[in-house]
Coordinates of C-alpha atoms in Angstrom, one line a residue:
Chain A
M728 CA -2.8 7.3 -35.5
N729 CA -3.7 9.0 -32.2
I730 CA -3.3 6.6 -29.4
I731 CA -4.5 9.1 -26.8
E732 CA -7.2 11.7 -27.4
I733 CA -8.3 13.9 -24.6
T734 CA -11.1 16.4 -25.4
N735 CA -12.2 19.3 -23.3
L736 CA -11.2 17.6 -20.1
S737 CA -12.0 19.3 -16.8
K738 CA -11.6 18.2 -13.2
S739 CA -12.1 20.1 -10.0
F740 CA -11.5 19.2 -6.3
K741 CA -14.0 21.4 -4.4
N742 CA -12.9 24.9 -5.3
I743 CA -9.6 23.9 -6.9
K744 CA -9.7 23.6 -10.7
A745 CA -7.1 20.9 -11.3
V746 CA -7.6 20.6 -15.0
Q747 CA -9.5 23.1 -17.2
N748 CA -10.7 22.3 -20.7
L749 CA -7.7 20.3 -21.7
S750 CA -7.4 18.8 -25.2
I751 CA -4.5 16.9 -26.5
K752 CA -3.7 14.2 -29.1
V753 CA -0.8 11.8 -28.7
K754 CA 0.4 9.9 -31.7
E755 CA 1.4 6.3 -31.5
G756 CA 5.1 5.8 -30.8
E757 CA 5.7 9.4 -29.7
L758 CA 7.5 10.7 -26.6
Y759 CA 5.0 13.1 -25.4
A760 CA 5.9 15.4 -22.5
F761 CA 3.7 17.2 -20.0
L762 CA 5.7 20.1 -18.5
G763 CA 4.5 21.9 -15.4
L764 CA 5.1 22.8 -11.8
N765 CA 3.6 20.8 -9.0
G766 CA -0.2 21.3 -9.0
A767 CA -0.3 22.1 -12.7
G768 CA -2.7 19.2 -13.3
K769 CA -0.2 16.6 -14.7
S770 CA -0.9 13.8 -12.2
T771 CA -4.7 14.5 -12.2
T772 CA -4.7 14.1 -16.0
I773 CA -2.8 10.8 -15.6
S774 CA -5.2 9.6 -12.9
I775 CA -8.1 10.2 -15.2
M776 CA -6.4 8.4 -18.1
C777 CA -5.8 5.4 -15.8
G778 CA -9.4 5.3 -14.6
E779 CA -8.4 6.2 -11.0
L780 CA -10.4 9.4 -11.1
D781 CA -13.4 10.4 -13.1
A782 CA -13.5 13.6 -15.2
D783 CA -16.1 16.2 -14.5
E784 CA -16.3 17.0 -18.1
G785 CA -14.7 15.9 -21.4
T786 CA -13.7 12.6 -22.9
V787 CA -10.5 10.5 -22.7
I788 CA -10.0 7.9 -25.5
I789 CA -7.1 5.5 -25.2
D790 CA -6.4 3.4 -28.2
G791 CA -10.0 3.9 -29.4
I792 CA -11.6 3.1 -26.1
D793 CA -13.5 5.7 -24.0
T794 CA -12.4 5.5 -20.3
K795 CA -16.0 6.0 -19.2
K796 CA -17.1 2.9 -21.2
D797 CA -14.5 0.3 -20.5
V798 CA -11.8 1.3 -18.1
Q799 CA -10.7 -2.3 -17.4
K800 CA -9.7 -2.8 -21.1
I801 CA -7.7 0.5 -20.9
K802 CA -5.8 -0.7 -17.9
N803 CA -4.3 -3.5 -20.1
K804 CA -3.0 -0.9 -22.5
I805 CA -1.3 1.3 -19.9
G806 CA 1.8 0.9 -17.8
V807 CA 2.7 3.4 -15.2
V808 CA 5.9 4.3 -13.5
Y809 CA 5.2 6.5 -10.4
Q810 CA 7.4 9.2 -9.0
K811 CA 7.7 7.1 -5.9
S812 CA 8.5 3.4 -5.9
V813 CA 5.3 1.5 -5.0
L814 CA 6.5 -2.1 -5.0
D815 CA 6.7 -4.2 -1.9
K816 CA 10.0 -3.4 -0.2
D817 CA 10.1 -6.6 1.8
L818 CA 9.5 -9.0 -1.1
S819 CA 12.0 -10.2 -3.6
V820 CA 12.1 -8.7 -7.1
Y821 CA 10.7 -12.0 -8.5
D822 CA 7.8 -12.1 -5.9
N823 CA 7.0 -8.4 -6.7
L824 CA 6.8 -9.0 -10.4
Q825 CA 4.9 -12.2 -10.0
S826 CA 2.2 -10.6 -7.9
R827 CA 1.8 -7.7 -10.3
A828 CA 1.7 -9.9 -13.4
A829 CA -1.1 -12.0 -11.8
L830 CA -3.2 -8.8 -11.7
Y831 CA -3.2 -8.9 -15.5
G832 CA -3.9 -12.6 -15.6
I833 CA -0.3 -13.5 -16.5
Y834 CA 0.8 -16.6 -14.6
G835 CA 3.0 -19.7 -14.9
S836 CA 4.9 -20.1 -18.2
D837 CA 3.5 -16.9 -19.7
F838 CA 4.9 -15.0 -16.8
E839 CA 8.3 -16.8 -16.9
K840 CA 8.5 -16.1 -20.7
R841 CA 7.7 -12.4 -20.3
L842 CA 10.0 -12.1 -17.3
K843 CA 12.9 -13.6 -19.4
E844 CA 12.3 -11.1 -22.2
L845 CA 12.4 -8.2 -19.8
S846 CA 15.2 -9.6 -17.8
E847 CA 17.3 -9.8 -21.0
L848 CA 16.3 -6.3 -22.1
F849 CA 17.1 -4.7 -18.7
L850 CA 19.9 -7.0 -17.5
I851 CA 18.3 -7.8 -14.2
D852 CA 18.8 -11.5 -14.0
N853 CA 21.1 -11.2 -11.0
L854 CA 18.5 -9.1 -9.1
M855 CA 15.6 -11.6 -9.2
K856 CA 16.2 -13.0 -5.7
R857 CA 17.2 -9.8 -4.1
T858 CA 14.9 -8.0 -1.7
Y859 CA 13.4 -5.0 -3.6
G860 CA 13.9 -2.6 -0.6
K861 CA 17.6 -3.3 -0.5
L862 CA 18.2 -2.4 -4.1
S863 CA 20.0 0.8 -5.2
G864 CA 17.9 3.7 -6.6
G865 CA 18.9 2.9 -10.1
E866 CA 18.1 -0.8 -9.7
K867 CA 14.7 0.0 -8.1
R868 CA 13.8 2.3 -11.1
R869 CA 14.7 -0.5 -13.5
I870 CA 12.4 -2.9 -11.7
D871 CA 9.6 -0.2 -11.5
I872 CA 9.8 0.1 -15.3
I873 CA 9.8 -3.6 -15.8
R874 CA 6.6 -3.8 -13.5
A875 CA 5.0 -1.2 -15.8
L876 CA 5.9 -3.2 -18.9
I877 CA 5.0 -6.7 -17.5
H878 CA 1.7 -6.9 -19.5
K879 CA 3.1 -5.5 -22.7
P880 CA 1.3 -2.1 -22.6
K881 CA 1.0 0.1 -25.6
I882 CA 1.5 3.3 -23.6
L883 CA 4.1 3.8 -20.9
I884 CA 3.2 6.6 -18.5
L885 CA 6.2 8.1 -16.7
D886 CA 5.0 10.3 -13.8
E887 CA 7.9 12.4 -12.9
P888 CA 10.1 9.2 -13.0
T889 CA 13.4 10.9 -12.2
T890 CA 12.5 13.3 -9.5
G891 CA 14.9 12.9 -6.6
L892 CA 17.3 10.6 -8.4
D893 CA 20.9 11.4 -8.8
P894 CA 22.2 12.4 -12.3
Q895 CA 23.7 9.0 -13.1
T896 CA 20.5 7.2 -12.2
R897 CA 18.5 9.7 -14.3
K898 CA 20.7 9.1 -17.2
L899 CA 20.2 5.3 -16.7
V900 CA 16.4 5.7 -16.7
W901 CA 16.5 7.7 -19.9
D902 CA 18.8 5.2 -21.6
I903 CA 16.3 2.5 -20.8
V904 CA 13.4 4.5 -22.0
N905 CA 15.0 5.4 -25.2
N906 CA 16.0 1.8 -25.8
L907 CA 12.5 0.8 -25.1
R908 CA 11.1 3.2 -27.6
K909 CA 13.5 1.7 -30.2
E910 CA 13.0 -1.9 -29.3
E911 CA 9.3 -2.1 -28.4
K912 CA 8.0 1.0 -30.3
I913 CA 6.1 2.0 -27.2
T914 CA 4.3 5.4 -26.8
V915 CA 5.8 7.3 -23.8
F916 CA 3.7 9.8 -22.0
L917 CA 6.0 11.8 -19.7
T918 CA 5.2 14.3 -16.9
T919 CA 8.2 16.2 -15.6
H920 CA 9.5 19.5 -14.4
Y921 CA 13.0 18.7 -15.6
M922 CA 13.9 20.8 -18.7
E923 CA 16.5 18.5 -20.1
E924 CA 14.0 15.7 -20.3
V925 CA 11.6 17.4 -22.6
T926 CA 14.2 18.7 -25.1
D927 CA 14.2 15.1 -26.6
A928 CA 10.4 14.8 -26.6
D929 CA 8.5 14.7 -29.9
Y930 CA 5.9 17.0 -28.6
V931 CA 5.6 19.1 -25.4
V932 CA 2.5 20.6 -23.7
I933 CA 3.1 23.2 -21.0
L934 CA 0.4 23.1 -18.3
D935 CA 0.0 25.9 -15.8
S936 CA -2.7 25.8 -13.1
G937 CA -4.6 23.2 -15.0
I938 CA -4.6 25.1 -18.3
K939 CA -2.7 24.2 -21.4
S940 CA -0.5 27.3 -21.9
A941 CA 1.6 26.2 -24.9
E942 CA 2.3 23.2 -27.1
G943 CA 4.5 22.2 -29.9
T944 CA 7.7 20.4 -30.7
P945 CA 10.7 21.7 -28.5
L946 CA 12.0 23.5 -31.6
E947 CA 8.6 25.1 -32.3
L948 CA 8.3 26.3 -28.7
K949 CA 11.8 27.6 -28.7
N950 CA 11.2 29.5 -31.9
K951 CA 8.0 30.9 -30.8
Y952 CA 8.7 31.8 -27.2
T953 CA 12.4 32.5 -27.0
N954 CA 15.1 34.4 -29.0
D955 CA 18.4 33.0 -30.4
F956 CA 21.7 33.6 -28.6
I957 CA 25.2 34.2 -30.0
T958 CA 28.0 33.2 -27.7
L959 CA 31.0 35.3 -28.6
Y960 CA 34.5 34.3 -27.5
S961 CA 37.7 36.3 -27.5
V962 CA 36.0 39.7 -27.7
N963 CA 36.2 42.6 -25.3
L964 CA 33.3 44.3 -23.4
E965 CA 33.5 47.5 -25.4
D966 CA 32.9 45.7 -28.7
V967 CA 29.9 43.8 -27.3
Q968 CA 28.4 47.0 -25.9
K969 CA 28.8 48.7 -29.4
L970 CA 26.4 46.1 -30.8
G971 CA 23.6 47.6 -28.8
L972 CA 22.0 44.3 -28.0
P973 CA 21.1 42.7 -24.7
Y974 CA 24.0 40.6 -23.4
E975 CA 25.0 38.4 -20.5
K976 CA 28.6 38.1 -19.2
L977 CA 29.8 34.4 -19.1
P978 CA 33.1 33.3 -17.6
D979 CA 35.0 33.3 -20.9
A980 CA 32.5 34.8 -23.3
Y981 CA 29.5 37.1 -23.8
R982 CA 26.0 35.7 -24.6
I983 CA 24.1 38.1 -26.9
E984 CA 20.4 37.9 -27.4
V985 CA 19.1 38.2 -31.0
K986 CA 15.6 37.9 -32.3
N987 CA 16.1 34.9 -34.5
T988 CA 18.7 33.1 -36.6
K989 CA 18.1 35.5 -39.6
E990 CA 19.1 38.5 -37.4
A991 CA 22.1 36.6 -36.1
T992 CA 23.3 36.0 -39.7
K993 CA 22.7 39.6 -40.6
L994 CA 24.8 40.7 -37.6
I995 CA 27.7 38.4 -38.5
M996 CA 27.7 39.7 -42.1
E997 CA 27.8 43.3 -40.8
K998 CA 30.6 42.8 -38.2
P999 CA 32.6 39.8 -39.4
H1000 CA 35.7 40.9 -37.4
L1001 CA 33.9 40.2 -34.1
F1002 CA 32.7 36.7 -35.1
V1003 CA 35.9 34.8 -35.3
D1004 CA 35.1 32.3 -32.4
Y1005 CA 31.3 32.0 -31.8
E1006 CA 28.3 29.8 -31.6
I1007 CA 24.6 30.4 -32.2
T1008 CA 22.0 28.6 -30.0
K1009 CA 18.3 28.5 -29.6
G1010 CA 16.8 29.6 -26.3
K1011 CA 16.5 26.9 -23.6
M1012 CA 13.3 25.2 -22.5
D1013 CA 13.7 27.1 -19.3
D1014 CA 13.3 30.3 -21.3
V1015 CA 10.2 28.9 -23.0
F1016 CA 8.6 28.0 -19.7
L1017 CA 9.4 31.3 -18.2
S1018 CA 8.1 33.1 -21.2
V1019 CA 4.9 31.1 -21.3
T1020 CA 4.0 31.0 -17.6
G1021 CA 6.1 33.7 -16.1
K1022 CA 7.4 31.1 -13.6
K1023 CA 10.7 29.4 -13.2
L1024 CA 11.0 25.6 -13.0
P1025 CA 13.0 24.3 -10.1
G1026 CA 15.9 21.9 -10.6
G1027 CA 17.3 20.2 -13.7
L1028 CA 20.2 20.8 -16.0
N1029 CA 19.6 22.8 -19.1
K1030 CA 20.4 21.8 -22.7
Chain B
M1457 CA -8.6 -17.8 -8.8
K1458 CA -4.9 -17.8 -9.7
T1459 CA -4.8 -14.1 -9.2
L1460 CA -6.5 -14.5 -5.8
G1461 CA -4.0 -17.3 -4.8
I1462 CA -1.0 -15.2 -5.8
M1463 CA -2.3 -12.1 -4.0
I1464 CA -3.0 -14.2 -0.9
K1465 CA 0.6 -15.5 -1.0
R1466 CA 1.9 -11.9 -1.5
N1467 CA 0.0 -10.7 1.6
I1468 CA 1.0 -13.6 3.8
K1469 CA 4.7 -13.2 2.8
L1470 CA 4.5 -9.5 3.5
F1471 CA 3.0 -10.0 6.9
F1472 CA 5.6 -12.5 8.1
K1473 CA 8.5 -10.5 6.5
D1474 CA 7.5 -7.2 8.0
K1475 CA 9.0 -7.7 11.4
G1476 CA 7.5 -4.6 12.9
M1477 CA 4.0 -5.7 12.0
F1478 CA 4.6 -9.3 13.1
F1479 CA 6.0 -8.4 16.5
T1480 CA 3.4 -5.6 17.1
S1481 CA 0.7 -8.3 16.7
L1482 CA 2.4 -10.3 19.5
I1483 CA 2.7 -7.4 21.9
T1484 CA -0.6 -7.9 23.8
P1485 CA -0.2 -11.7 24.2
L1486 CA 3.4 -11.1 25.4
I1487 CA 2.2 -8.5 27.9
L1488 CA -0.3 -11.0 29.2
L1489 CA 2.3 -13.7 29.5
V1490 CA 4.6 -11.3 31.5
L1491 CA 1.6 -10.3 33.7
Y1492 CA 0.9 -14.0 34.5
V1493 CA 4.5 -14.9 35.1
S1494 CA 5.2 -11.9 37.3
F1495 CA 2.1 -11.8 39.5
L1496 CA -1.3 -12.5 37.8
G1497 CA -0.7 -16.3 38.0
N1498 CA -0.1 -16.2 41.8
V1499 CA -3.1 -13.8 42.3
Y1500 CA -5.4 -16.3 40.6
R1501 CA -3.8 -19.3 42.3
D1502 CA -4.3 -17.6 45.7
S1503 CA -7.8 -16.7 44.9
F1504 CA -8.6 -20.2 43.9
I1505 CA -7.2 -21.8 47.1
M1506 CA -8.7 -19.1 49.3
N1507 CA -11.5 -20.4 51.5
M1508 CA -10.7 -24.0 50.5
P1509 CA -10.8 -26.6 53.3
D1510 CA -7.3 -27.5 54.6
I1511 CA -8.0 -31.1 53.9
L1512 CA -8.2 -30.5 50.2
L1513 CA -5.1 -28.3 50.2
K1514 CA -3.1 -31.0 51.8
N1515 CA -4.0 -33.3 48.9
E1516 CA -1.2 -33.0 46.3
E1517 CA -3.5 -34.1 43.5
F1518 CA -5.9 -31.2 44.3
V1519 CA -3.1 -28.6 44.3
K1520 CA -1.9 -29.9 41.0
V1521 CA -5.4 -29.5 39.5
I1522 CA -5.4 -25.9 40.8
D1523 CA -2.1 -25.3 39.0
G1524 CA -3.6 -26.8 35.9
L1525 CA -6.6 -24.5 36.3
V1526 CA -4.3 -21.4 36.5
A1527 CA -2.4 -22.7 33.4
S1528 CA -5.7 -23.2 31.4
Q1529 CA -6.8 -19.7 32.4
L1530 CA -3.6 -18.3 31.1
A1531 CA -3.9 -20.3 27.9
S1532 CA -7.5 -19.3 27.3
S1533 CA -6.8 -15.6 28.0
L1534 CA -3.8 -15.6 25.7
L1535 CA -5.7 -17.3 22.9
A1536 CA -8.7 -14.9 23.3
V1537 CA -6.4 -11.9 22.9
C1538 CA -4.2 -13.4 20.2
C1539 CA -7.0 -14.2 17.8
I1540 CA -8.2 -10.6 17.7
T1541 CA -5.0 -8.6 18.0
V1542 CA -3.0 -10.7 15.4
A1543 CA -5.9 -10.4 13.0
F1544 CA -6.0 -6.6 13.4
C1545 CA -2.2 -6.3 12.9
S1546 CA -2.2 -8.7 9.9
N1547 CA -5.0 -6.8 8.3
M1548 CA -3.2 -3.5 8.7
L1549 CA -1.3 -4.5 5.5
M1550 CA -4.5 -3.4 3.7
V1551 CA -4.2 0.1 5.2
Q1552 CA -0.4 0.2 4.7
D1553 CA -0.8 -0.6 1.1
K1554 CA -3.1 2.4 0.8
V1555 CA -0.7 4.6 2.7
N1556 CA 2.5 3.7 0.8
G1557 CA 0.8 3.7 -2.7
A1558 CA 1.0 0.0 -3.3
Y1559 CA -2.8 -0.2 -3.4
Q1560 CA -2.9 2.4 -6.2
D1561 CA -0.4 0.2 -8.1
L1562 CA -2.6 -2.8 -7.6
L1563 CA -5.7 -0.9 -8.8
I1564 CA -4.0 0.3 -11.9
A1565 CA -4.3 -3.2 -13.1
P1566 CA -7.5 -4.7 -14.4
A1567 CA -8.0 -7.1 -11.5
K1568 CA -11.2 -6.5 -9.6
K1569 CA -11.3 -4.6 -6.3
T1570 CA -13.3 -7.4 -4.8
T1571 CA -10.5 -9.9 -5.6
L1572 CA -8.1 -7.6 -3.7
S1573 CA -10.4 -7.3 -0.8
L1574 CA -11.0 -11.1 -0.7
A1575 CA -7.2 -11.6 -0.8
Y1576 CA -6.7 -9.4 2.1
F1577 CA -9.4 -11.2 4.0
I1578 CA -8.2 -14.7 3.3
S1579 CA -4.5 -13.9 3.9
T1580 CA -5.4 -12.3 7.3
F1581 CA -7.3 -15.3 8.3
I1582 CA -4.5 -17.7 7.3
S1583 CA -1.7 -15.6 8.9
T1584 CA -3.7 -15.2 12.1
L1585 CA -4.7 -18.8 12.1
I1586 CA -1.1 -19.9 11.8
I1587 CA 0.1 -17.8 14.7
C1588 CA -2.9 -18.7 16.9
M1589 CA -2.5 -22.4 16.2
I1590 CA 1.2 -22.2 17.1
A1591 CA 0.2 -20.2 20.2
G1592 CA -2.5 -22.8 20.9
G1593 CA 0.1 -25.6 20.5
C1594 CA 2.4 -23.9 22.9
C1595 CA -0.5 -23.3 25.4
L1596 CA -1.5 -27.0 25.2
G1597 CA 2.2 -28.0 25.7
Y1598 CA 2.4 -25.7 28.8
M1599 CA -0.8 -27.1 30.2
A1600 CA 0.5 -30.6 29.7
T1601 CA 3.6 -29.8 31.8
V1602 CA 1.7 -28.2 34.6
G1603 CA -1.3 -30.5 34.7
W1604 CA -3.3 -32.0 31.8
Y1605 CA -7.0 -32.5 32.3
M1606 CA -8.4 -31.9 28.8
S1607 CA -10.2 -34.6 26.9
V1608 CA -9.7 -35.1 23.1
S1609 CA -13.1 -33.4 22.5
D1610 CA -12.1 -30.5 24.6
V1611 CA -8.9 -30.0 22.5
F1612 CA -11.0 -30.1 19.3
L1613 CA -13.5 -27.7 20.6
L1614 CA -10.7 -25.4 21.8
L1615 CA -9.3 -25.5 18.2
L1616 CA -12.8 -24.8 16.8
D1617 CA -13.1 -21.8 19.2
I1618 CA -9.7 -20.5 17.8
I1619 CA -11.0 -20.9 14.2
I1620 CA -14.2 -19.1 15.0
L1621 CA -12.5 -16.3 16.9
V1622 CA -9.9 -15.8 14.2
T1623 CA -12.7 -15.5 11.7
F1624 CA -14.4 -13.0 14.0
G1625 CA -11.1 -11.0 14.3
T1626 CA -10.5 -11.1 10.6
V1627 CA -13.9 -9.8 9.6
L1628 CA -14.0 -7.2 12.3
S1629 CA -10.5 -5.9 11.3
S1630 CA -11.5 -6.0 7.6
I1631 CA -14.5 -3.8 8.2
I1632 CA -12.6 -1.3 10.3
G1633 CA -9.5 -1.4 8.1
Y1634 CA -11.6 -0.7 5.0
F1635 CA -12.2 2.9 6.2
L1636 CA -8.7 3.6 7.3
T1637 CA -6.4 5.5 5.0
S1638 CA -3.5 7.0 7.0
Q1639 CA -0.6 5.9 9.2
G1640 CA -2.0 7.9 12.1
Q1641 CA -5.2 5.9 11.9
I1642 CA -3.3 2.6 11.8
S1643 CA -1.4 3.6 14.9
A1644 CA -4.5 4.7 16.7
V1645 CA -6.5 1.6 15.9
G1646 CA -3.5 -0.6 16.7
T1647 CA -3.0 1.0 20.1
I1648 CA -6.7 0.9 21.0
I1649 CA -7.1 -2.7 20.1
S1650 CA -3.8 -3.8 21.8
S1651 CA -4.5 -2.0 25.0
C1652 CA -8.3 -2.3 25.3
Y1653 CA -9.2 -5.7 23.9
G1654 CA -7.4 -7.6 26.7
F1655 CA -9.6 -5.8 29.2
I1656 CA -12.9 -5.9 27.6
C1657 CA -12.7 -9.6 26.7
G1658 CA -11.7 -10.4 30.3
A1659 CA -8.2 -11.6 29.5
Y1660 CA -6.4 -9.3 32.0
M1661 CA -9.0 -9.4 34.7
P1662 CA -12.1 -11.7 34.8
I1663 CA -15.3 -9.9 33.6
S1664 CA -16.9 -11.0 36.9
S1665 CA -14.5 -8.7 38.8
F1666 CA -15.9 -5.6 36.9
S1667 CA -18.7 -3.4 38.1
E1668 CA -22.2 -4.7 37.4
G1669 CA -22.9 -2.0 34.8
L1670 CA -19.8 -2.7 32.9
Q1671 CA -20.5 -6.4 33.0
K1672 CA -23.9 -5.7 31.4
V1673 CA -22.3 -3.6 28.7
I1674 CA -19.6 -6.3 28.0
S1675 CA -22.3 -9.0 27.9
F1676 CA -23.4 -7.3 24.6
L1677 CA -20.0 -7.7 23.0
P1678 CA -19.7 -10.9 21.0
G1679 CA -16.0 -11.3 21.8
T1680 CA -17.0 -11.9 25.4
Y1681 CA -18.6 -15.2 24.4
G1682 CA -15.4 -16.2 22.4
T1683 CA -13.4 -15.9 25.6
A1684 CA -16.0 -17.7 27.6
L1685 CA -15.9 -20.6 25.0
L1686 CA -12.1 -20.8 25.3
R1687 CA -12.3 -20.8 29.1
N1688 CA -15.0 -23.5 29.1
H1689 CA -13.1 -25.8 26.8
A1690 CA -9.7 -25.2 28.4
M1691 CA -10.9 -25.5 32.0
Q1692 CA -13.8 -27.9 32.1
G1693 CA -11.5 -31.0 32.4
A1694 CA -9.9 -29.4 35.5
F1695 CA -13.3 -28.6 36.9
K1696 CA -14.4 -32.2 36.4
E1697 CA -11.3 -33.4 38.2
L1698 CA -11.9 -31.0 41.1
E1699 CA -15.4 -32.4 41.4
R1700 CA -14.0 -35.9 41.4
L1701 CA -11.7 -35.0 44.2
G1702 CA -14.6 -33.9 46.3
L1703 CA -15.1 -30.2 45.8
P1704 CA -18.7 -29.4 46.2
K1705 CA -20.8 -28.5 43.1
E1706 CA -21.7 -25.0 44.6
S1707 CA -18.0 -24.2 44.9
I1708 CA -17.4 -25.3 41.3
I1709 CA -20.2 -23.0 40.1
D1710 CA -18.6 -20.1 42.1
F1711 CA -15.3 -21.0 40.5
K1712 CA -16.8 -21.0 37.0
N1713 CA -18.6 -17.6 37.7
G1714 CA -15.3 -16.2 38.9
V1715 CA -13.3 -17.1 35.8
D1716 CA -16.0 -16.2 33.3
C1717 CA -16.8 -19.8 32.2
N1718 CA -20.3 -18.8 33.1
I1719 CA -21.5 -15.6 31.4
Y1720 CA -24.8 -14.0 32.4
F1721 CA -26.9 -11.9 30.1
F1722 CA -29.1 -9.8 32.4
D1723 CA -28.9 -12.4 35.2
K1724 CA -29.6 -15.3 32.8
Q1725 CA -26.8 -17.8 32.3
V1726 CA -25.8 -18.2 28.7
P1727 CA -25.3 -21.9 27.8
V1728 CA -22.2 -22.9 25.8
S1729 CA -24.2 -23.8 22.8
T1730 CA -25.8 -20.3 22.8
M1731 CA -22.3 -18.9 23.0
F1732 CA -21.4 -20.7 19.8
V1733 CA -24.6 -19.4 18.1
I1734 CA -23.9 -15.8 19.2
L1735 CA -20.3 -15.9 18.0
I1736 CA -21.0 -17.7 14.7
G1737 CA -24.1 -15.5 14.1
T1738 CA -22.0 -12.4 14.6
V1739 CA -19.3 -13.6 12.3
I1740 CA -21.9 -14.3 9.6
A1741 CA -23.6 -10.9 10.1
L1742 CA -20.2 -9.1 10.0
I1743 CA -19.2 -11.0 6.8
M1744 CA -22.5 -9.9 5.2
I1745 CA -21.8 -6.3 6.2
Y1746 CA -18.2 -6.5 4.8
V1747 CA -19.6 -8.0 1.5
L1748 CA -22.2 -5.2 1.4
I1749 CA -19.6 -2.5 2.0
N1750 CA -17.5 -3.9 -0.9
L1751 CA -20.5 -4.1 -3.2
I1752 CA -21.7 -0.6 -2.5
K1753 CA -18.2 0.8 -2.9
T1754 CA -17.6 -1.1 -6.2
K1755 CA -21.0 0.0 -7.6
K1756 CA -20.3 3.6 -6.5
S1757 CA -17.0 3.6 -8.4
E1758 CA -18.5 2.0 -11.4
K1759 CA -21.3 4.6 -11.4
A1760 CA -18.8 7.4 -11.0

């Protein structure tokens, strides 16, 4: 079942076309990734989904409800983790979560019960009385995610949730999200420009200047937009050059580009003496993005 | 209602925990206090005793009343400024929430925009009232040590003045704050209010000392009548005492004119009851404007 259906969505700000004729379908329980540079239209799409902005054209249906018809109901189904922490830095974690829960009509024993559930899941019992602004980056992100989940939403929107975080905290965030998907079967809608974050997604959409440029599973995208690579160890340059294929010198090896896995197999069969120590890998999401948009994404480690 | 209550609690806690915002709100009253302690108190005292017959000045009781009069002028000035500047600083939380993204986070939830606006309004009123009542208590304490001439009804009326002025400050800051969206705007409004309000309400210098044209302009500002109400209720006991000690009525009228107890609207003296009507009427009108702004904005966003 599709939990999000966006059809022919367009939104402009004066002369800037932020989103152009975008159509996507997100299945329930999926990790759906929106990949694009800043200004690609990711945040605009999220703002329309959350009812903060109105679309110029097109429809957005969340869990069967049209955003134009009953945005208040949709707000109960969505939890958002923003790129920047937006909780009150001077209040305690408990006070922050209490005030946000109240906005969803969750008070008293219902609030305490939900807080206990989340506290056990995220191991934050010792943080409750601490001032939010004095928490570490990782602790803050955990609380941000709890805030987004306080009303048991069906969809968790992560708007560039790890931008500016150190690698350890990024890993922590992803461990939490993966655990959440397992435990609460929640749909995760992710926007990011970090490549390693989309390789684990069920489905990826690449946005470029408001236009959907490519979509598919990470494997489909890699197969479609990049070649395969054979990394050859313990060979000399002369042998590699004799293959007549594009290559890249690595510290202890050579990375040879081949069209696909079939061609790699053929090459191994033809020159078995060269393939004593080797590995075959798909192209990276960086390569996919470069191939699709002609642009390089900044930051991130590659898988 | 529970949502409203929790949001009010959130806003009040944030105001008192944000030391920057809290102390900024007290800057103007503190400046006023420093001015009085350093020279303004003496200036007023000298101006009060100037041209007084020697026989009265030799009377210790009379001199004590004059000291009490200076103290009550300080108290009324301080409270007049406090009620407005504290309200503005407290209500800047609404703008700060917009600037730091917290407001976006609040709106992502299904709670109504009007509930959030009402929460800001009520929390500003409560925070400001707490501070102004504490300031009022300190002022009454100070007046008691210098010379106490207020009746019980004067005290109650003074507290009523504070409540009305706090409401006025709250609604005025709510309307202005509604349209502010950046840190620069917060700073600009904060600076203007802190530096200008003390002058235009007659807290730093009596309105009677301004030029005639400026006096006419100021007579159109409702805040002027708030200051005048505070002055009347804080000082009328001392004036009665002066009268009892033999100061002629004409001199007392001059006194009252000089310290803005008497306000003139195009040469016509405005009675105290009319001052109440003007201030309460303004508050009601401003509340209606604020409600209207919220309704229009909510309807616009619903339509869009």
